[in-house]
XYZ file of C-alpha atoms in Angstrom:
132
model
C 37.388 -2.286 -18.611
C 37.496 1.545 -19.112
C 37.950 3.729 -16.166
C 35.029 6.801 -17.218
C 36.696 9.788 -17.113
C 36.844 12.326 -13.629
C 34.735 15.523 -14.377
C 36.825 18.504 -13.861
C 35.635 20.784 -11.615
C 35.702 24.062 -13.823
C 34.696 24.903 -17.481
C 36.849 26.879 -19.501
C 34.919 30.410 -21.258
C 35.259 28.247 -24.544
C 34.110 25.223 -23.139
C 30.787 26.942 -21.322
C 30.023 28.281 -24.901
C 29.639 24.936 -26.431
C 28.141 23.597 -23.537
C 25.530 26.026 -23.643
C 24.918 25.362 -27.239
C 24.850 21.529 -25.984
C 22.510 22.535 -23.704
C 20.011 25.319 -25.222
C 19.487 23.104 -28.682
C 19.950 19.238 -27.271
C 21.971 16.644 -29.083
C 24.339 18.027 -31.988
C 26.957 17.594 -34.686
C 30.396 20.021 -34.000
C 28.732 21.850 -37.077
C 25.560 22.366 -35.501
C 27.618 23.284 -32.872
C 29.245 25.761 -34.995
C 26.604 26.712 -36.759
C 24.524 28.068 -33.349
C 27.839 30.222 -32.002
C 27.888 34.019 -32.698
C 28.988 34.720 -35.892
C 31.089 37.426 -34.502
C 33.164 34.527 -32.387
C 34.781 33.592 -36.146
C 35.798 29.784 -34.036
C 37.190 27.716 -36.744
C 35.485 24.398 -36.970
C 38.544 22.229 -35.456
C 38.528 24.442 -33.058
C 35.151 23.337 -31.824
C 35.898 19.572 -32.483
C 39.444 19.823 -30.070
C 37.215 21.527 -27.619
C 33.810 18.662 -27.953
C 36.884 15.952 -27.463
C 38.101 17.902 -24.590
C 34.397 18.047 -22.860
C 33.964 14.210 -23.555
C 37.024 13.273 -21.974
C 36.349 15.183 -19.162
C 33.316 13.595 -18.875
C 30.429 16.483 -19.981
C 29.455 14.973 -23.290
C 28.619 11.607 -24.839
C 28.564 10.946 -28.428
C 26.787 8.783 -30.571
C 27.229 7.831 -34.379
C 24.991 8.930 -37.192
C 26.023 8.043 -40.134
C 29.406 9.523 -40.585
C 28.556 12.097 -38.209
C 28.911 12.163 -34.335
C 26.002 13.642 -32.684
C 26.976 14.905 -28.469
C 24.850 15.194 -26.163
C 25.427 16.605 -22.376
C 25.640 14.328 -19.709
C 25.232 17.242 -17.167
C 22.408 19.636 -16.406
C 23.923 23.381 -16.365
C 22.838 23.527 -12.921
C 24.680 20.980 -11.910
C 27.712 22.485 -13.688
C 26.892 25.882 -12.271
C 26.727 24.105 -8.296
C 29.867 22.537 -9.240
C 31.414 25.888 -10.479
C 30.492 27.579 -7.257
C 31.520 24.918 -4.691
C 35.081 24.883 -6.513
C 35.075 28.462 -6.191
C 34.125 28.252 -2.133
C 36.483 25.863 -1.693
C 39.591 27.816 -3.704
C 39.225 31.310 -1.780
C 36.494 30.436 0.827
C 38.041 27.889 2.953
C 34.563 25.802 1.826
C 32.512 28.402 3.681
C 29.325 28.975 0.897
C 28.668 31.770 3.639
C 31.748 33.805 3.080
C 30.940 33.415 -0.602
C 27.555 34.769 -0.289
C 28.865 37.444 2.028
C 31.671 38.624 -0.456
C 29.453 38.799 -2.771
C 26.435 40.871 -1.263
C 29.308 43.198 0.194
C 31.346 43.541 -2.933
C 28.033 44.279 -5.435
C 25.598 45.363 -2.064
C 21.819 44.451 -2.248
C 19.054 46.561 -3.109
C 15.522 46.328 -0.972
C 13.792 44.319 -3.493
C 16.783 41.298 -3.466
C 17.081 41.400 0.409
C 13.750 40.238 0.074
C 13.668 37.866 -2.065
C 16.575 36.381 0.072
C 14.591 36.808 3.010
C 12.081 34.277 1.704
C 14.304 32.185 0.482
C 16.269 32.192 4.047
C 12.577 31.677 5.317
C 11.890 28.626 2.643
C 14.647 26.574 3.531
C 15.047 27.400 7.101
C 15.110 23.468 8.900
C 11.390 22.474 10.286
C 11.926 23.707 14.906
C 14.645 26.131 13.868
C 12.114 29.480 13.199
């Protein structure tokens, strides 16, 4: 039996492109694919296909045949890509603290009135049940 393939933690930029494709239009050929990138990006159709391989291997996309063609679909929600994204990135240079994350980044970029409160309630939302 097949072992299914570990999901890398991390996207590449090229591979987030095609996954957002994958994800904004559903199910889809490498040339609908293609045909849905920027035509400024001038990505050469193998190009796409090496990258599609690369994504099912790691374990983002699942094909199926039609016809001749193979159509992919993703096998994971962009959220849970983007959660996976960040906890790699708290892990890598925040010793797994999501806190220092959030605090780098409210210190680096600061916070205007209007997003301190939308954190606020947000902080308030998901406080535990006793804890307030």
């Amino acid at each position: 039996m097949a072992v299914p393939p570990t999901r890398s933690a991390t996207l590449t930029e090229a591979e987030l492109r095609l996954m957002d494709v994958l994800w904004q239009q559903g199910p889809s050929t490498v040339q609908q694919v293609l045909d849905a990138l920027p035509k400024k990006s001038q990505i050469a159709y193998n190009s796409v296909l090496t990258t599609i391989r690369i994504l099912e291997k790691k374990g983002y996309l699942r094909h199926i045949k039609d016809g001749r063609a193979h159509v992919y679909r993703p096998l994971v929600e962009r959220a849970e890509a983007s959660r996976s994204e960040i906890r790699h990135l708290a892990h890598r240079f925040f010793e797994n603290s999501h806190e220092m994350l959030v605090l780098n980044i409210l210190e680096d970029r600061g916070v205007d009135a209007e997003e301190l409160n939308r954190l606020r309630q947000l902080l308030d939302q998901t406080q535990p049940e006793g804890s307030k």
